[in-house]
PDB file of C-alpha atoms in Angstrom:
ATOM      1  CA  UNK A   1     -26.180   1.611  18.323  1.00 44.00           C
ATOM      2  CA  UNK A   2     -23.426   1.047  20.883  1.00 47.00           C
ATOM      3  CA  UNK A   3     -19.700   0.292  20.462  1.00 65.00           C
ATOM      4  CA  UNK A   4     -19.653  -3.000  21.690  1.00 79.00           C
ATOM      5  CA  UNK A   5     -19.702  -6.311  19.505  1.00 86.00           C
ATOM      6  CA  UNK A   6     -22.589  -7.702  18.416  1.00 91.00           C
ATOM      7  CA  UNK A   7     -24.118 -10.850  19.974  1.00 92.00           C
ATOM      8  CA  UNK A   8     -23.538 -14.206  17.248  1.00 92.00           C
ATOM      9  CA  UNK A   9     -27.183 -14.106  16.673  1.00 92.00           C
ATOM     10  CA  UNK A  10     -27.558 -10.632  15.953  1.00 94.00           C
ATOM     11  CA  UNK A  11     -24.576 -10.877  13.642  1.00 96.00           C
ATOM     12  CA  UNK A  12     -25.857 -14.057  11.889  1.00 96.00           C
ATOM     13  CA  UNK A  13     -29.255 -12.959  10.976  1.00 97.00           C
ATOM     14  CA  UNK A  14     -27.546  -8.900   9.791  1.00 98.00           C
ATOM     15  CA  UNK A  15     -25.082 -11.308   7.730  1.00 98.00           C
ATOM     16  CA  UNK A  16     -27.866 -13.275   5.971  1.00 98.00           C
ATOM     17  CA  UNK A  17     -29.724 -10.345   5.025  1.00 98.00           C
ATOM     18  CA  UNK A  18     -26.161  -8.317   4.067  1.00 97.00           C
ATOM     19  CA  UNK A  19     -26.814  -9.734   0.072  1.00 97.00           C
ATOM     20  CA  UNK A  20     -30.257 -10.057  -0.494  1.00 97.00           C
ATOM     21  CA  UNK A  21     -33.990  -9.277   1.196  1.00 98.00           C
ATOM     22  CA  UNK A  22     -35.291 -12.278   3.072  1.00 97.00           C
ATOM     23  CA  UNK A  23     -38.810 -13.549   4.850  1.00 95.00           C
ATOM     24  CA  UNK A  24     -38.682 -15.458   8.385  1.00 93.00           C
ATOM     25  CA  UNK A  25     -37.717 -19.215   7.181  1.00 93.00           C
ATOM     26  CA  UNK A  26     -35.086 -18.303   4.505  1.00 96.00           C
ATOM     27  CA  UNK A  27     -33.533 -16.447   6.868  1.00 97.00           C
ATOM     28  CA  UNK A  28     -33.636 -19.767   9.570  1.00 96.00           C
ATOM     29  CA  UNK A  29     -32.215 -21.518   6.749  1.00 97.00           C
ATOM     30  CA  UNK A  30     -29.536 -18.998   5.541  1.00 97.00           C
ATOM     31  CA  UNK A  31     -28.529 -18.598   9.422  1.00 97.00           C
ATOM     32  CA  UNK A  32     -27.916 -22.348   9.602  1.00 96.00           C
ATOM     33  CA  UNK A  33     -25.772 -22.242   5.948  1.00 97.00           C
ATOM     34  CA  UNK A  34     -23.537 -19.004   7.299  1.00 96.00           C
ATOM     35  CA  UNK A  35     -22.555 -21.256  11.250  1.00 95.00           C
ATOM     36  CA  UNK A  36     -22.491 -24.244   8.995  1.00 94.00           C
ATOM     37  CA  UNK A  37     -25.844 -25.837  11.223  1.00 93.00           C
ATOM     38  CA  UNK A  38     -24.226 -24.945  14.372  1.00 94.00           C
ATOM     39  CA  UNK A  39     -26.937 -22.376  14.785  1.00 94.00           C
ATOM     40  CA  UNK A  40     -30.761 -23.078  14.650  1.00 93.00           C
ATOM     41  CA  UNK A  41     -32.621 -20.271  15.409  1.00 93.00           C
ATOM     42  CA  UNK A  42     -36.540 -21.008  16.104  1.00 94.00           C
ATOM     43  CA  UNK A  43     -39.110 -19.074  15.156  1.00 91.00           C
ATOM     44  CA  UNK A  44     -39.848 -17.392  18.495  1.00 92.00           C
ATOM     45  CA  UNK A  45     -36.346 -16.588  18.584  1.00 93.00           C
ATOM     46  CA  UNK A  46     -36.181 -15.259  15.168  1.00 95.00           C
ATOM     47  CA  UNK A  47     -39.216 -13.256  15.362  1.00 94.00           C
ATOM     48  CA  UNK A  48     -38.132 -11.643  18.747  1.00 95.00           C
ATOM     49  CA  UNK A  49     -35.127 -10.514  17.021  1.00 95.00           C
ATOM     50  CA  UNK A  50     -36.205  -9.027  14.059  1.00 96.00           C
ATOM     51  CA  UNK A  51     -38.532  -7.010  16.154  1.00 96.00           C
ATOM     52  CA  UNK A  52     -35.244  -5.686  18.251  1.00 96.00           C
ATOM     53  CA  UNK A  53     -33.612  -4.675  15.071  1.00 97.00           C
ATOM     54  CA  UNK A  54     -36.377  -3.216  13.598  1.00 97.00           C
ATOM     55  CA  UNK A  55     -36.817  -1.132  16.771  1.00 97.00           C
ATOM     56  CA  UNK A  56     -33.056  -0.350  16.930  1.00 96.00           C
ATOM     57  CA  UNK A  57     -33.225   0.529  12.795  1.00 97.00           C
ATOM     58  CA  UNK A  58     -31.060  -2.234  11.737  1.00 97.00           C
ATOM     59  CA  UNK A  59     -33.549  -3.471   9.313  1.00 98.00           C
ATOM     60  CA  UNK A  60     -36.409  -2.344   7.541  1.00 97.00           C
ATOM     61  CA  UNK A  61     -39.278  -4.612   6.067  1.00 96.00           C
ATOM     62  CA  UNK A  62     -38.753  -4.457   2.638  1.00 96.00           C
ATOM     63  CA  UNK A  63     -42.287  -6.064   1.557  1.00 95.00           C
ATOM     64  CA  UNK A  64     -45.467  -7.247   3.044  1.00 93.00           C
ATOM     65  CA  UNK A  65     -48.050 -10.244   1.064  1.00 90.00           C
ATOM     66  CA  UNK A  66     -50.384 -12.690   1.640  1.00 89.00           C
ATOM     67  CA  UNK A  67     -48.743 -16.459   0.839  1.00 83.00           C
ATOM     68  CA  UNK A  68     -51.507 -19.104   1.676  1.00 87.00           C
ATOM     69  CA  UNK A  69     -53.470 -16.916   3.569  1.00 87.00           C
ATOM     70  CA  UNK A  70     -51.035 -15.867   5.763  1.00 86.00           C
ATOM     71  CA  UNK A  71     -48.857 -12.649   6.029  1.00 83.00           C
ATOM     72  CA  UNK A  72     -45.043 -12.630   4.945  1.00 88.00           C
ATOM     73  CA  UNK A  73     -42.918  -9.962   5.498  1.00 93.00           C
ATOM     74  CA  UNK A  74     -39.290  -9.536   3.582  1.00 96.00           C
ATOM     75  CA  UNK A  75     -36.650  -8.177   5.876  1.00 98.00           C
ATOM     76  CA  UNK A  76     -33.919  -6.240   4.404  1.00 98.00           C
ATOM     77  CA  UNK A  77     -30.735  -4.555   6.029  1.00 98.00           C
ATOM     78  CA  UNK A  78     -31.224  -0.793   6.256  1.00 98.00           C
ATOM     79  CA  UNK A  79     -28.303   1.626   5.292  1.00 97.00           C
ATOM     80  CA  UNK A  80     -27.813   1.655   9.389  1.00 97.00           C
ATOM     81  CA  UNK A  81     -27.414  -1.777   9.963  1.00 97.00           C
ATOM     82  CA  UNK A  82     -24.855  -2.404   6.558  1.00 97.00           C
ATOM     83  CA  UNK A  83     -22.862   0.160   8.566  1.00 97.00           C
ATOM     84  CA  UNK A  84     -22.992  -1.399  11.946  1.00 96.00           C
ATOM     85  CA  UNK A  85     -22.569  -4.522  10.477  1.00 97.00           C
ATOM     86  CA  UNK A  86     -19.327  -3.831   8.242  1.00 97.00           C
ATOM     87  CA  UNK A  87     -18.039  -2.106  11.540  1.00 96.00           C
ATOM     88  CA  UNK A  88     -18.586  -5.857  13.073  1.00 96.00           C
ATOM     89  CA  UNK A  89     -16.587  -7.250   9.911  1.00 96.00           C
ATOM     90  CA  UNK A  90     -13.787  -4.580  10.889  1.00 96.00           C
ATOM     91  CA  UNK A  91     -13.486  -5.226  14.264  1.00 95.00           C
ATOM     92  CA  UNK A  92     -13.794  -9.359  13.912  1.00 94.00           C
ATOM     93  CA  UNK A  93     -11.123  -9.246  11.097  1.00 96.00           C
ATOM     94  CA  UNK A  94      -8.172  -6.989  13.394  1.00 95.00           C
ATOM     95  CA  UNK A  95      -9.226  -9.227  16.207  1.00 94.00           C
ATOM     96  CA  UNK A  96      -8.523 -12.317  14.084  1.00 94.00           C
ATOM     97  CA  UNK A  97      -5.935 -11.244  12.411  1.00 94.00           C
ATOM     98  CA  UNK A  98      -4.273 -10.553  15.579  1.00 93.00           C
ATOM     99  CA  UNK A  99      -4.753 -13.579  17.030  1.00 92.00           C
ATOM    100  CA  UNK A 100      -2.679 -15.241  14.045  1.00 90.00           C
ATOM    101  CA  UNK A 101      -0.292 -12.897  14.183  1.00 90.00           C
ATOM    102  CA  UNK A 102       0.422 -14.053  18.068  1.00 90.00           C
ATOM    103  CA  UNK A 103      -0.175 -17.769  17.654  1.00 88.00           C
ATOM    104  CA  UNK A 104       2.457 -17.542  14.457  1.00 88.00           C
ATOM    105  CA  UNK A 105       5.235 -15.644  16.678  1.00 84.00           C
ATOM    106  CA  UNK A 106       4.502 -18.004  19.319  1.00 72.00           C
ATOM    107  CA  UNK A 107       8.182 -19.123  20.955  1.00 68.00           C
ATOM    108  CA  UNK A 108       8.867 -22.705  19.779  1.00 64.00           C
ATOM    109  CA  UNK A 109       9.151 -24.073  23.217  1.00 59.00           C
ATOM    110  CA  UNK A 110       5.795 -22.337  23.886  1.00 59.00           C
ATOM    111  CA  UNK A 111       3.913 -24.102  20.801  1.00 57.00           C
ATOM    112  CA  UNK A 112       3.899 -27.812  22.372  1.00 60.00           C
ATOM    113  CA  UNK A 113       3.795 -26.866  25.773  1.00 58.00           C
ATOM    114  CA  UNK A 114      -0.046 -27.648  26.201  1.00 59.00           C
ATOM    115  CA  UNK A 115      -0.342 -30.475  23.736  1.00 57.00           C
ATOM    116  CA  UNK A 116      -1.259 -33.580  25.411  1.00 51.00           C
TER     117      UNK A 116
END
């Protein structure tokens, strides 16, 4: 895996698989809990994606069954993509952090100059 960040769905569906093993719709529905249903990843999407990380080793399928006649595979985060995704955590928590640190020690006469 590459240095650079991670794309917000990438990050999303490595976050909702970070605690627990999860099949196709409760990860759609965990995605949309973790942006607080700013994000709705579809199927197509989702699918698409899991492929990608299971390509790039990010995940693993953790089981395969039959529900209703139809296959359902568990995803779960592989020991590669807990690494790539605490490295994420890292890297979004200095950037934050930084940001506060700036907007806090922002001159007084600077803090109303663009409210409207």
């Amino acid at each position: 895996m590459t240095e650079r960040s991670l794309q917000e769905p990438t990050l999303l569906l490595l976050t909702a698989l970070a605690d627990a093993p999860r099949h196709g719709y409760a990860l759609i529905q965990e995605i949309a809990a973790i942006s607080d249903g700013r994000v709705k990843m579809r199927t197509g999407t989702l699918y698409g994606a899991l492929d990608r990380l299971l390509g790039q080793g990010l995940i693993r399928v953790e089981s395969e069954e039959i529900v209703d006649g139809r296959a359902r595979r568990t995803y779960a985060l592989s020991d590669s993509g807990r690494e790539v995704l605490s490295a994420e955590a890292q890297r979004l928590r200095a950037v934050a952090g930084e940001a506060h640190r700036r907007l806090s020690a922002a001159r007084p006469w600077l803090k109303g100059a663009f409210a409207s």
